[in-house]
Amino acid sequence: MADYRLGIDFGGTKIEIAVLDRAGDLQLRERVPNPGIYEDAVIAVRDLVASVDQRLGSVASHLAAPGQLTSTLGIGIPGSISPETGLIKNANATWLNNQPFGIDLDRALNRSVRVENDANCFALSEAADGAGAGNRTVFGIIIGTGMGAGIVVDGKVIGGRHSIAGEWGHTPLPWVRMEEFPLPKCFCGNEGCLERYLCGPELAKDWKGVGHHNTAGIEEAAANGDIAAIGALDRYMDRFSRACALAINFLDPDIIVLGGGVSNLDSIYERVPPLLARHVITPTCTTPIVRNKHGDSSGVRGAAWLWDVTE
């Protein structure tokens, strides 16, 4: 086992690195801007890792001499690596798509790097030592400006044949009601995707109209009698319960862990569980829906765990 686990959250605007020790305790956390240009981003990752390794006095595990401190490196990205081509696909940072990111990082860093979808890293973090710890099957969901999800079973990420397992946001809203037509168009090319109903900007738009993207204060507004806020939350909780019921019917996870900005809505944890019974095909549904433990550290922590669960 390496002395340190390095994890990187490769976001659209920032690149964040975290260092966990053997016990899983956070030892260092640092971020730099993401230049948004492919070649420059590879260099930025290289330099960030080199700086951290130097400060730790460690080297990549396969380069270590006896007695040297060692480290491993995992990276979470907003997309996934195609098993067929080795290129990035489905990244909302579109300049990353169709690039051999994992291969180029291996070469630039002269070390083996494990690259995984950022939602999978979130799920892994919460399954390892977060809100989902101790559960065999963890379904981790991120709901923010978009939607993503990851599946962890027995401590291992389930990637799937095409590395798209957990792409819950691009399954259709189930049990659609007449008033929900016409189905909204999604950037993926389909209509009626869950992301187009449940991401944060869609909830804000349902509350305040087109052009609004921030859901801050919606629960307080509803509590104070704001009819628009009450209606938007009612519709959201109903749709979210249907979406969770869909996941429970096909996966039956031991626990559902939520992350992202929308996960801060207390209403989800109070209102959604009682609504599941209508659509889950079991007499009694007891699936816990819980808030994450590690907050915005979860993705980078999950990246750091990648070597431990895939060795």
PDB file of C-alpha atoms in Angstrom:
ATOM      1  CA  MET A   1       0.000   0.000   0.000  1.00  0.00           C
ATOM      2  CA  ALA A   2       1.252   3.465  -0.892  1.00  0.00           C
ATOM      3  CA  ASP A   3       2.058   5.945   1.868  1.00  0.00           C
ATOM      4  CA  TYR A   4      -0.127   8.602   0.236  1.00  0.00           C
ATOM      5  CA  ARG A   5      -3.144   8.574  -2.073  1.00  0.00           C
ATOM      6  CA  LEU A   6      -3.327  11.587  -4.390  1.00  0.00           C
ATOM      7  CA  GLY A   7      -6.718  12.472  -5.836  1.00  0.00           C
ATOM      8  CA  ILE A   8      -7.558  15.145  -8.404  1.00  0.00           C
ATOM      9  CA  ASP A   9     -10.948  16.630  -9.183  1.00  0.00           C
ATOM     10  CA  PHE A  10     -10.592  17.888 -12.752  1.00  0.00           C
ATOM     11  CA  GLY A  11     -13.374  20.441 -13.037  1.00  0.00           C
ATOM     12  CA  GLY A  12     -14.360  22.822 -15.775  1.00  0.00           C
ATOM     13  CA  THR A  13     -12.871  25.865 -14.031  1.00  0.00           C
ATOM     14  CA  LYS A  14     -10.471  24.444 -11.450  1.00  0.00           C
ATOM     15  CA  ILE A  15      -8.139  21.510 -10.843  1.00  0.00           C
ATOM     16  CA  GLU A  16      -8.098  20.417  -7.216  1.00  0.00           C
ATOM     17  CA  ILE A  17      -5.726  17.955  -5.593  1.00  0.00           C
ATOM     18  CA  ALA A  18      -6.099  16.260  -2.226  1.00  0.00           C
ATOM     19  CA  VAL A  19      -3.749  13.951  -0.363  1.00  0.00           C
ATOM     20  CA  LEU A  20      -4.966  11.163   1.913  1.00  0.00           C
ATOM     21  CA  ASP A  21      -2.660   9.188   4.179  1.00  0.00           C
ATOM     22  CA  ARG A  22      -2.891   5.441   4.749  1.00  0.00           C
ATOM     23  CA  ALA A  23      -5.688   5.933   7.279  1.00  0.00           C
ATOM     24  CA  GLY A  24      -7.717   7.979   4.773  1.00  0.00           C
ATOM     25  CA  ASP A  25      -7.170  11.275   6.623  1.00  0.00           C
ATOM     26  CA  LEU A  26      -6.839  14.447   4.568  1.00  0.00           C
ATOM     27  CA  GLN A  27      -3.295  15.800   4.706  1.00  0.00           C
ATOM     28  CA  LEU A  28      -3.283  18.439   1.997  1.00  0.00           C
ATOM     29  CA  ARG A  29      -5.720  20.139  -0.330  1.00  0.00           C
ATOM     30  CA  GLU A  30      -4.897  22.656  -3.056  1.00  0.00           C
ATOM     31  CA  ARG A  31      -6.450  24.007  -6.235  1.00  0.00           C
ATOM     32  CA  VAL A  32      -5.330  25.852  -9.341  1.00  0.00           C
ATOM     33  CA  PRO A  33      -7.338  27.311 -12.243  1.00  0.00           C
ATOM     34  CA  ASN A  34      -8.116  25.007 -15.146  1.00  0.00           C
ATOM     35  CA  PRO A  35      -6.732  26.766 -18.239  1.00  0.00           C
ATOM     36  CA  GLY A  36      -9.472  25.288 -20.424  1.00  0.00           C
ATOM     37  CA  ILE A  37      -7.005  24.363 -23.185  1.00  0.00           C
ATOM     38  CA  TYR A  38      -6.153  20.690 -23.489  1.00  0.00           C
ATOM     39  CA  GLU A  39      -2.363  20.815 -23.747  1.00  0.00           C
ATOM     40  CA  ASP A  40      -2.127  23.460 -21.021  1.00  0.00           C
ATOM     41  CA  ALA A  41      -4.421  21.436 -18.742  1.00  0.00           C
ATOM     42  CA  VAL A  42      -2.179  18.366 -19.017  1.00  0.00           C
ATOM     43  CA  ILE A  43       0.799  20.539 -18.061  1.00  0.00           C
ATOM     44  CA  ALA A  44      -1.141  22.069 -15.154  1.00  0.00           C
ATOM     45  CA  VAL A  45      -1.901  18.598 -13.767  1.00  0.00           C
ATOM     46  CA  ARG A  46       1.713  17.524 -14.243  1.00  0.00           C
ATOM     47  CA  ASP A  47       3.073  20.538 -12.397  1.00  0.00           C
ATOM     48  CA  LEU A  48       0.524  20.302  -9.574  1.00  0.00           C
ATOM     49  CA  VAL A  49       1.315  16.642  -8.937  1.00  0.00           C
ATOM     50  CA  ALA A  50       5.064  17.246  -9.114  1.00  0.00           C
ATOM     51  CA  SER A  51       4.781  20.066  -6.596  1.00  0.00           C
ATOM     52  CA  VAL A  52       2.768  17.961  -4.158  1.00  0.00           C
ATOM     53  CA  ASP A  53       5.031  14.927  -4.496  1.00  0.00           C
ATOM     54  CA  GLN A  54       8.033  17.153  -3.806  1.00  0.00           C
ATOM     55  CA  ARG A  55       6.409  18.594  -0.688  1.00  0.00           C
ATOM     56  CA  LEU A  56       5.520  15.126   0.552  1.00  0.00           C
ATOM     57  CA  GLY A  57       8.927  13.737  -0.297  1.00  0.00           C
ATOM     58  CA  SER A  58       7.221  10.914  -2.210  1.00  0.00           C
ATOM     59  CA  VAL A  59       7.462   9.351  -5.658  1.00  0.00           C
ATOM     60  CA  ALA A  60       5.133   7.281  -7.801  1.00  0.00           C
ATOM     61  CA  SER A  61       4.800   3.784  -6.380  1.00  0.00           C
ATOM     62  CA  HIS A  62       6.436   2.020  -9.326  1.00  0.00           C
ATOM     63  CA  LEU A  63       9.472   4.340  -9.176  1.00  0.00           C
ATOM     64  CA  ALA A  64      10.162   3.857  -5.476  1.00  0.00           C
ATOM     65  CA  ALA A  65      13.415   2.581  -4.091  1.00  0.00           C
ATOM     66  CA  PRO A  66      13.345   0.633  -0.810  1.00  0.00           C
ATOM     67  CA  GLY A  67      12.460   2.925   2.075  1.00  0.00           C
ATOM     68  CA  GLN A  68      11.104   5.761  -0.091  1.00  0.00           C
ATOM     69  CA  LEU A  69       7.683   7.253   0.546  1.00  0.00           C
ATOM     70  CA  THR A  70       5.265   6.365  -2.247  1.00  0.00           C
ATOM     71  CA  SER A  71       2.045   7.783  -3.709  1.00  0.00           C
ATOM     72  CA  THR A  72      -0.696   6.775  -6.133  1.00  0.00           C
ATOM     73  CA  LEU A  73      -2.792   9.088  -8.275  1.00  0.00           C
ATOM     74  CA  GLY A  74      -6.448   8.994  -9.339  1.00  0.00           C
ATOM     75  CA  ILE A  75      -8.339  11.656 -11.299  1.00  0.00           C
ATOM     76  CA  GLY A  76     -12.064  12.340 -11.533  1.00  0.00           C
ATOM     77  CA  ILE A  77     -13.272  13.991 -14.747  1.00  0.00           C
ATOM     78  CA  PRO A  78     -16.616  15.265 -16.069  1.00  0.00           C
ATOM     79  CA  GLY A  79     -16.894  12.444 -18.588  1.00  0.00           C
ATOM     80  CA  SER A  80     -15.517   8.953 -19.074  1.00  0.00           C
ATOM     81  CA  ILE A  81     -12.919   7.040 -21.079  1.00  0.00           C
ATOM     82  CA  SER A  82     -14.300   5.070 -23.992  1.00  0.00           C
ATOM     83  CA  PRO A  83     -13.290   1.393 -23.643  1.00  0.00           C
ATOM     84  CA  GLU A  84     -13.209   1.137 -27.447  1.00  0.00           C
ATOM     85  CA  THR A  85     -10.934   4.093 -28.240  1.00  0.00           C
ATOM     86  CA  GLY A  86      -9.320   5.182 -24.980  1.00  0.00           C
ATOM     87  CA  LEU A  87     -10.576   8.714 -25.681  1.00  0.00           C
ATOM     88  CA  ILE A  88     -12.703  10.920 -23.425  1.00  0.00           C
ATOM     89  CA  LYS A  89     -16.424  11.074 -24.155  1.00  0.00           C
ATOM     90  CA  ASN A  90     -19.501  12.773 -22.672  1.00  0.00           C
ATOM     91  CA  ALA A  91     -17.512  15.562 -20.985  1.00  0.00           C
ATOM     92  CA  ASN A  92     -19.376  18.840 -20.540  1.00  0.00           C
ATOM     93  CA  ALA A  93     -15.946  20.493 -20.868  1.00  0.00           C
ATOM     94  CA  THR A  94     -16.231  19.735 -24.574  1.00  0.00           C
ATOM     95  CA  TRP A  95     -12.582  20.498 -25.359  1.00  0.00           C
ATOM     96  CA  LEU A  96     -11.734  17.371 -23.362  1.00  0.00           C
ATOM     97  CA  ASN A  97     -13.790  15.076 -25.595  1.00  0.00           C
ATOM     98  CA  ASN A  98     -11.988  12.839 -28.102  1.00  0.00           C
ATOM     99  CA  GLN A  99      -8.666  13.374 -26.338  1.00  0.00           C
ATOM    100  CA  PRO A 100      -6.412  10.565 -24.984  1.00  0.00           C
ATOM    101  CA  PHE A 101      -6.344  12.229 -21.562  1.00  0.00           C
ATOM    102  CA  GLY A 102      -5.376   9.184 -19.502  1.00  0.00           C
ATOM    103  CA  ILE A 103      -2.591   8.210 -21.902  1.00  0.00           C
ATOM    104  CA  ASP A 104      -1.223  11.741 -22.083  1.00  0.00           C
ATOM    105  CA  LEU A 105      -1.215  12.066 -18.291  1.00  0.00           C
ATOM    106  CA  ASP A 106       0.650   8.770 -17.912  1.00  0.00           C
ATOM    107  CA  ARG A 107       3.320  10.082 -20.275  1.00  0.00           C
ATOM    108  CA  ALA A 108       3.505  13.589 -18.827  1.00  0.00           C
ATOM    109  CA  LEU A 109       3.759  12.338 -15.243  1.00  0.00           C
ATOM    110  CA  ASN A 110       5.806   9.204 -15.941  1.00  0.00           C
ATOM    111  CA  ARG A 111       3.444   7.246 -13.712  1.00  0.00           C
ATOM    112  CA  SER A 112       0.249   5.230 -13.939  1.00  0.00           C
ATOM    113  CA  VAL A 113      -2.877   7.331 -13.454  1.00  0.00           C
ATOM    114  CA  ARG A 114      -6.394   6.004 -12.924  1.00  0.00           C
ATOM    115  CA  VAL A 115      -9.064   8.185 -14.522  1.00  0.00           C
ATOM    116  CA  GLU A 116     -12.730   7.857 -13.589  1.00  0.00           C
ATOM    117  CA  ASN A 117     -15.993   9.740 -13.992  1.00  0.00           C
ATOM    118  CA  ASP A 118     -16.433  12.385 -11.282  1.00  0.00           C
ATOM    119  CA  ALA A 119     -19.868  11.109 -10.202  1.00  0.00           C
ATOM    120  CA  ASN A 120     -18.359   7.644  -9.771  1.00  0.00           C
ATOM    121  CA  CYS A 121     -15.652   9.217  -7.608  1.00  0.00           C
ATOM    122  CA  PHE A 122     -18.335  10.891  -5.496  1.00  0.00           C
ATOM    123  CA  ALA A 123     -20.152   7.584  -5.012  1.00  0.00           C
ATOM    124  CA  LEU A 124     -16.893   5.818  -4.175  1.00  0.00           C
ATOM    125  CA  SER A 125     -15.934   8.417  -1.576  1.00  0.00           C
ATOM    126  CA  GLU A 126     -19.289   8.211   0.172  1.00  0.00           C
ATOM    127  CA  ALA A 127     -19.226   4.401   0.038  1.00  0.00           C
ATOM    128  CA  ALA A 128     -15.671   4.179   1.381  1.00  0.00           C
ATOM    129  CA  ASP A 129     -15.921   6.350   4.477  1.00  0.00           C
ATOM    130  CA  GLY A 130     -18.854   8.678   3.961  1.00  0.00           C
ATOM    131  CA  ALA A 131     -22.619   8.576   4.311  1.00  0.00           C
ATOM    132  CA  GLY A 132     -22.831   5.218   2.526  1.00  0.00           C
ATOM    133  CA  ALA A 133     -20.096   3.435   4.493  1.00  0.00           C
ATOM    134  CA  GLY A 134     -21.052  -0.073   5.594  1.00  0.00           C
ATOM    135  CA  ASN A 135     -23.554  -0.584   2.759  1.00  0.00           C
ATOM    136  CA  ARG A 136     -22.966  -3.126   0.028  1.00  0.00           C
ATOM    137  CA  THR A 137     -24.645  -1.247  -2.852  1.00  0.00           C
ATOM    138  CA  VAL A 138     -24.410   2.550  -2.883  1.00  0.00           C
ATOM    139  CA  PHE A 139     -26.110   4.739  -5.475  1.00  0.00           C
ATOM    140  CA  GLY A 140     -24.464   8.167  -5.362  1.00  0.00           C
ATOM    141  CA  ILE A 141     -26.218  11.057  -7.099  1.00  0.00           C
ATOM    142  CA  ILE A 142     -24.898  14.553  -7.843  1.00  0.00           C
ATOM    143  CA  ILE A 143     -27.541  17.174  -8.614  1.00  0.00           C
ATOM    144  CA  GLY A 144     -26.249  20.636  -9.429  1.00  0.00           C
ATOM    145  CA  THR A 145     -26.104  22.479 -12.737  1.00  0.00           C
ATOM    146  CA  GLY A 146     -26.460  19.019 -14.281  1.00  0.00           C
ATOM    147  CA  MET A 147     -26.977  15.504 -12.975  1.00  0.00           C
ATOM    148  CA  GLY A 148     -24.719  12.512 -12.594  1.00  0.00           C
ATOM    149  CA  ALA A 149     -24.654   9.300 -10.620  1.00  0.00           C
ATOM    150  CA  GLY A 150     -22.375   6.426  -9.768  1.00  0.00           C
ATOM    151  CA  ILE A 151     -22.829   2.873  -8.549  1.00  0.00           C
ATOM    152  CA  VAL A 152     -20.509   1.220  -6.041  1.00  0.00           C
ATOM    153  CA  VAL A 153     -20.929  -2.440  -5.126  1.00  0.00           C
ATOM    154  CA  ASP A 154     -18.748  -4.147  -2.514  1.00  0.00           C
ATOM    155  CA  GLY A 155     -16.444  -1.130  -2.527  1.00  0.00           C
ATOM    156  CA  LYS A 156     -15.890  -1.128  -6.300  1.00  0.00           C
ATOM    157  CA  VAL A 157     -17.147   1.261  -8.948  1.00  0.00           C
ATOM    158  CA  ILE A 158     -19.432  -0.365 -11.521  1.00  0.00           C
ATOM    159  CA  GLY A 159     -18.432   1.200 -14.823  1.00  0.00           C
ATOM    160  CA  GLY A 160     -20.299  -1.055 -17.233  1.00  0.00           C
ATOM    161  CA  ARG A 161     -19.527  -2.267 -20.731  1.00  0.00           C
ATOM    162  CA  HIS A 162     -19.448   1.246 -22.188  1.00  0.00           C
ATOM    163  CA  SER A 163     -18.317   3.092 -19.034  1.00  0.00           C
ATOM    164  CA  ILE A 164     -21.715   4.771 -18.693  1.00  0.00           C
ATOM    165  CA  ALA A 165     -23.218   2.897 -15.736  1.00  0.00           C
ATOM    166  CA  GLY A 166     -25.057   5.317 -13.481  1.00  0.00           C
ATOM    167  CA  GLU A 167     -25.950   7.844 -16.205  1.00  0.00           C
ATOM    168  CA  TRP A 168     -29.274   8.264 -14.433  1.00  0.00           C
ATOM    169  CA  GLY A 169     -29.749  11.837 -15.591  1.00  0.00           C
ATOM    170  CA  HIS A 170     -30.164  10.603 -19.150  1.00  0.00           C
ATOM    171  CA  THR A 171     -32.922   8.142 -18.491  1.00  0.00           C
ATOM    172  CA  PRO A 172     -36.434   9.479 -19.108  1.00  0.00           C
ATOM    173  CA  LEU A 173     -38.709  10.813 -16.403  1.00  0.00           C
ATOM    174  CA  PRO A 174     -40.899   7.801 -15.521  1.00  0.00           C
ATOM    175  CA  TRP A 175     -44.687   7.709 -15.202  1.00  0.00           C
ATOM    176  CA  VAL A 176     -45.048  10.951 -17.144  1.00  0.00           C
ATOM    177  CA  ARG A 177     -48.204  12.980 -16.556  1.00  0.00           C
ATOM    178  CA  MET A 178     -50.214  14.752 -19.234  1.00  0.00           C
ATOM    179  CA  GLU A 179     -49.280  18.187 -17.866  1.00  0.00           C
ATOM    180  CA  GLU A 180     -45.589  17.332 -18.293  1.00  0.00           C
ATOM    181  CA  PHE A 181     -45.867  17.265 -22.074  1.00  0.00           C
ATOM    182  CA  PRO A 182     -44.289  18.370 -24.321  1.00  0.00           C
ATOM    183  CA  LEU A 183     -41.124  16.705 -23.059  1.00  0.00           C
ATOM    184  CA  PRO A 184     -38.159  19.100 -22.864  1.00  0.00           C
ATOM    185  CA  LYS A 185     -35.268  18.612 -25.257  1.00  0.00           C
ATOM    186  CA  CYS A 186     -31.973  17.550 -23.700  1.00  0.00           C
ATOM    187  CA  PHE A 187     -28.476  18.451 -24.920  1.00  0.00           C
ATOM    188  CA  CYS A 188     -27.854  14.710 -25.436  1.00  0.00           C
ATOM    189  CA  GLY A 189     -30.381  14.771 -28.281  1.00  0.00           C
ATOM    190  CA  ASN A 190     -33.211  12.960 -26.522  1.00  0.00           C
ATOM    191  CA  GLU A 191     -36.368  14.310 -24.911  1.00  0.00           C
ATOM    192  CA  GLY A 192     -37.638  14.046 -21.356  1.00  0.00           C
ATOM    193  CA  CYS A 193     -34.326  13.222 -19.628  1.00  0.00           C
ATOM    194  CA  LEU A 194     -34.364  13.400 -15.838  1.00  0.00           C
ATOM    195  CA  GLU A 195     -31.697  16.103 -15.931  1.00  0.00           C
ATOM    196  CA  ARG A 196     -34.095  18.417 -17.726  1.00  0.00           C
ATOM    197  CA  TYR A 197     -36.533  18.163 -14.803  1.00  0.00           C
ATOM    198  CA  LEU A 198     -34.322  17.778 -11.745  1.00  0.00           C
ATOM    199  CA  CYS A 199     -31.113  19.799 -12.127  1.00  0.00           C
ATOM    200  CA  GLY A 200     -30.803  22.994 -10.114  1.00  0.00           C
ATOM    201  CA  PRO A 201     -31.373  25.481 -12.958  1.00  0.00           C
ATOM    202  CA  GLU A 202     -34.606  23.693 -13.948  1.00  0.00           C
ATOM    203  CA  LEU A 203     -35.952  23.956 -10.389  1.00  0.00           C
ATOM    204  CA  ALA A 204     -35.017  27.656 -10.341  1.00  0.00           C
ATOM    205  CA  LYS A 205     -36.752  28.190 -13.693  1.00  0.00           C
ATOM    206  CA  ASP A 206     -39.886  26.425 -12.470  1.00  0.00           C
ATOM    207  CA  TRP A 207     -39.899  28.748  -9.463  1.00  0.00           C
ATOM    208  CA  LYS A 208     -38.975  32.130 -10.933  1.00  0.00           C
ATOM    209  CA  GLY A 209     -39.121  31.680 -14.683  1.00  0.00           C
ATOM    210  CA  VAL A 210     -36.747  31.560 -17.641  1.00  0.00           C
ATOM    211  CA  GLY A 211     -33.363  33.120 -16.992  1.00  0.00           C
ATOM    212  CA  HIS A 212     -33.191  32.183 -13.313  1.00  0.00           C
ATOM    213  CA  HIS A 213     -30.649  29.544 -12.253  1.00  0.00           C
ATOM    214  CA  ASN A 214     -30.318  29.854  -8.467  1.00  0.00           C
ATOM    215  CA  THR A 215     -32.500  27.875  -6.062  1.00  0.00           C
ATOM    216  CA  ALA A 216     -31.185  29.611  -2.928  1.00  0.00           C
ATOM    217  CA  GLY A 217     -34.037  30.562  -0.634  1.00  0.00           C
ATOM    218  CA  ILE A 218     -36.735  28.486  -2.282  1.00  0.00           C
ATOM    219  CA  GLU A 219     -37.626  26.548   0.878  1.00  0.00           C
ATOM    220  CA  GLU A 220     -37.787  29.719   2.945  1.00  0.00           C
ATOM    221  CA  ALA A 221     -39.971  31.339   0.296  1.00  0.00           C
ATOM    222  CA  ALA A 222     -42.332  28.339   0.322  1.00  0.00           C
ATOM    223  CA  ALA A 223     -42.524  28.415   4.121  1.00  0.00           C
ATOM    224  CA  ASN A 224     -43.519  32.095   3.888  1.00  0.00           C
ATOM    225  CA  GLY A 225     -46.372  31.347   1.522  1.00  0.00           C
ATOM    226  CA  ASP A 226     -44.770  31.967  -1.890  1.00  0.00           C
ATOM    227  CA  ILE A 227     -47.220  30.113  -4.152  1.00  0.00           C
ATOM    228  CA  ALA A 228     -44.699  29.750  -6.989  1.00  0.00           C
ATOM    229  CA  ALA A 229     -42.080  28.273  -4.640  1.00  0.00           C
ATOM    230  CA  ILE A 230     -44.627  25.889  -3.111  1.00  0.00           C
ATOM    231  CA  GLY A 231     -45.709  24.664  -6.542  1.00  0.00           C
ATOM    232  CA  ALA A 232     -42.153  24.248  -7.822  1.00  0.00           C
ATOM    233  CA  LEU A 233     -41.138  22.237  -4.748  1.00  0.00           C
ATOM    234  CA  ASP A 234     -44.275  20.076  -4.942  1.00  0.00           C
ATOM    235  CA  ARG A 235     -43.547  19.206  -8.558  1.00  0.00           C
ATOM    236  CA  TYR A 236     -39.867  18.632  -7.832  1.00  0.00           C
ATOM    237  CA  MET A 237     -40.464  16.246  -4.929  1.00  0.00           C
ATOM    238  CA  ASP A 238     -43.006  14.267  -6.927  1.00  0.00           C
ATOM    239  CA  ARG A 239     -40.660  13.938  -9.901  1.00  0.00           C
ATOM    240  CA  PHE A 240     -37.658  13.169  -7.732  1.00  0.00           C
ATOM    241  CA  SER A 241     -39.584  10.402  -5.968  1.00  0.00           C
ATOM    242  CA  ARG A 242     -40.487   8.869  -9.329  1.00  0.00           C
ATOM    243  CA  ALA A 243     -36.856   9.067 -10.424  1.00  0.00           C
ATOM    244  CA  CYS A 244     -35.658   7.388  -7.216  1.00  0.00           C
ATOM    245  CA  ALA A 245     -38.335   4.716  -7.542  1.00  0.00           C
ATOM    246  CA  LEU A 246     -37.036   3.958 -11.028  1.00  0.00           C
ATOM    247  CA  ALA A 247     -33.508   3.503  -9.633  1.00  0.00           C
ATOM    248  CA  ILE A 248     -34.767   1.329  -6.783  1.00  0.00           C
ATOM    249  CA  ASN A 249     -36.776  -0.873  -9.153  1.00  0.00           C
ATOM    250  CA  PHE A 250     -33.801  -1.674 -11.397  1.00  0.00           C
ATOM    251  CA  LEU A 251     -30.908  -1.503  -8.907  1.00  0.00           C
ATOM    252  CA  ASP A 252     -32.415  -1.822  -5.424  1.00  0.00           C
ATOM    253  CA  PRO A 253     -29.465  -0.077  -3.716  1.00  0.00           C
ATOM    254  CA  ASP A 254     -28.928  -0.328   0.010  1.00  0.00           C
ATOM    255  CA  ILE A 255     -28.711   3.459   0.213  1.00  0.00           C
ATOM    256  CA  ILE A 256     -28.997   6.540  -2.006  1.00  0.00           C
ATOM    257  CA  VAL A 257     -26.529   9.337  -1.200  1.00  0.00           C
ATOM    258  CA  LEU A 258     -27.079  12.824  -2.613  1.00  0.00           C
ATOM    259  CA  GLY A 259     -24.514  15.495  -3.455  1.00  0.00           C
ATOM    260  CA  GLY A 260     -24.416  18.765  -5.362  1.00  0.00           C
ATOM    261  CA  GLY A 261     -26.196  22.027  -4.630  1.00  0.00           C
ATOM    262  CA  VAL A 262     -29.732  20.644  -4.780  1.00  0.00           C
ATOM    263  CA  SER A 263     -28.842  18.050  -2.128  1.00  0.00           C
ATOM    264  CA  ASN A 264     -28.953  20.884   0.416  1.00  0.00           C
ATOM    265  CA  LEU A 265     -32.760  21.022   0.204  1.00  0.00           C
ATOM    266  CA  ASP A 266     -34.072  19.596   3.468  1.00  0.00           C
ATOM    267  CA  SER A 267     -37.419  18.920   1.781  1.00  0.00           C
ATOM    268  CA  ILE A 268     -35.944  16.028  -0.209  1.00  0.00           C
ATOM    269  CA  TYR A 269     -35.149  13.975   2.880  1.00  0.00           C
ATOM    270  CA  GLU A 270     -38.473  14.763   4.533  1.00  0.00           C
ATOM    271  CA  ARG A 271     -40.862  14.464   1.592  1.00  0.00           C
ATOM    272  CA  VAL A 272     -39.445  12.002  -0.935  1.00  0.00           C
ATOM    273  CA  PRO A 273     -39.212   8.748   1.102  1.00  0.00           C
ATOM    274  CA  PRO A 274     -42.974   8.628   1.857  1.00  0.00           C
ATOM    275  CA  LEU A 275     -43.726   9.116  -1.861  1.00  0.00           C
ATOM    276  CA  LEU A 276     -41.688   6.122  -3.030  1.00  0.00           C
ATOM    277  CA  ALA A 277     -44.276   3.459  -2.176  1.00  0.00           C
ATOM    278  CA  ARG A 278     -46.556   4.452  -5.044  1.00  0.00           C
ATOM    279  CA  HIS A 279     -44.011   3.405  -7.685  1.00  0.00           C
ATOM    280  CA  VAL A 280     -41.596   0.960  -6.038  1.00  0.00           C
ATOM    281  CA  ILE A 281     -42.643  -2.622  -6.692  1.00  0.00           C
ATOM    282  CA  THR A 282     -42.403  -3.886  -3.127  1.00  0.00           C
ATOM    283  CA  PRO A 283     -44.989  -3.664  -0.333  1.00  0.00           C
ATOM    284  CA  THR A 284     -42.680  -1.626   1.904  1.00  0.00           C
ATOM    285  CA  CYS A 285     -39.842   0.569   0.631  1.00  0.00           C
ATOM    286  CA  THR A 286     -37.187   1.355   3.253  1.00  0.00           C
ATOM    287  CA  THR A 287     -34.362   2.660   1.034  1.00  0.00           C
ATOM    288  CA  PRO A 288     -32.620   5.510   2.893  1.00  0.00           C
ATOM    289  CA  ILE A 289     -32.058   8.744   0.969  1.00  0.00           C
ATOM    290  CA  VAL A 290     -29.331  10.696   2.751  1.00  0.00           C
ATOM    291  CA  ARG A 291     -27.148  13.759   2.401  1.00  0.00           C
ATOM    292  CA  ASN A 292     -23.445  13.228   1.684  1.00  0.00           C
ATOM    293  CA  LYS A 293     -20.847  13.382   4.461  1.00  0.00           C
ATOM    294  CA  HIS A 294     -17.844  14.872   2.685  1.00  0.00           C
ATOM    295  CA  GLY A 295     -19.477  17.789   0.856  1.00  0.00           C
ATOM    296  CA  ASP A 296     -17.455  19.294  -1.968  1.00  0.00           C
ATOM    297  CA  SER A 297     -14.470  17.160  -0.923  1.00  0.00           C
ATOM    298  CA  SER A 298     -16.214  13.950  -1.922  1.00  0.00           C
ATOM    299  CA  GLY A 299     -15.170  13.881  -5.571  1.00  0.00           C
ATOM    300  CA  VAL A 300     -11.493  14.499  -4.947  1.00  0.00           C
ATOM    301  CA  ARG A 301     -11.466  12.009  -2.055  1.00  0.00           C
ATOM    302  CA  GLY A 302     -13.052   9.378  -4.286  1.00  0.00           C
ATOM    303  CA  ALA A 303     -10.368   9.933  -6.919  1.00  0.00           C
ATOM    304  CA  ALA A 304      -7.755   9.295  -4.253  1.00  0.00           C
ATOM    305  CA  TRP A 305      -9.454   6.004  -3.342  1.00  0.00           C
ATOM    306  CA  LEU A 306      -9.391   4.660  -6.910  1.00  0.00           C
ATOM    307  CA  TRP A 307      -6.240   2.584  -6.509  1.00  0.00           C
ATOM    308  CA  ASP A 308      -7.379   0.908  -3.310  1.00  0.00           C
ATOM    309  CA  VAL A 309     -10.644  -0.386  -4.774  1.00  0.00           C
ATOM    310  CA  THR A 310      -9.344  -1.417  -8.199  1.00  0.00           C
ATOM    311  CA  GLU A 311      -6.172  -3.242  -7.259  1.00  0.00           C
TER     312      GLU A 311
END
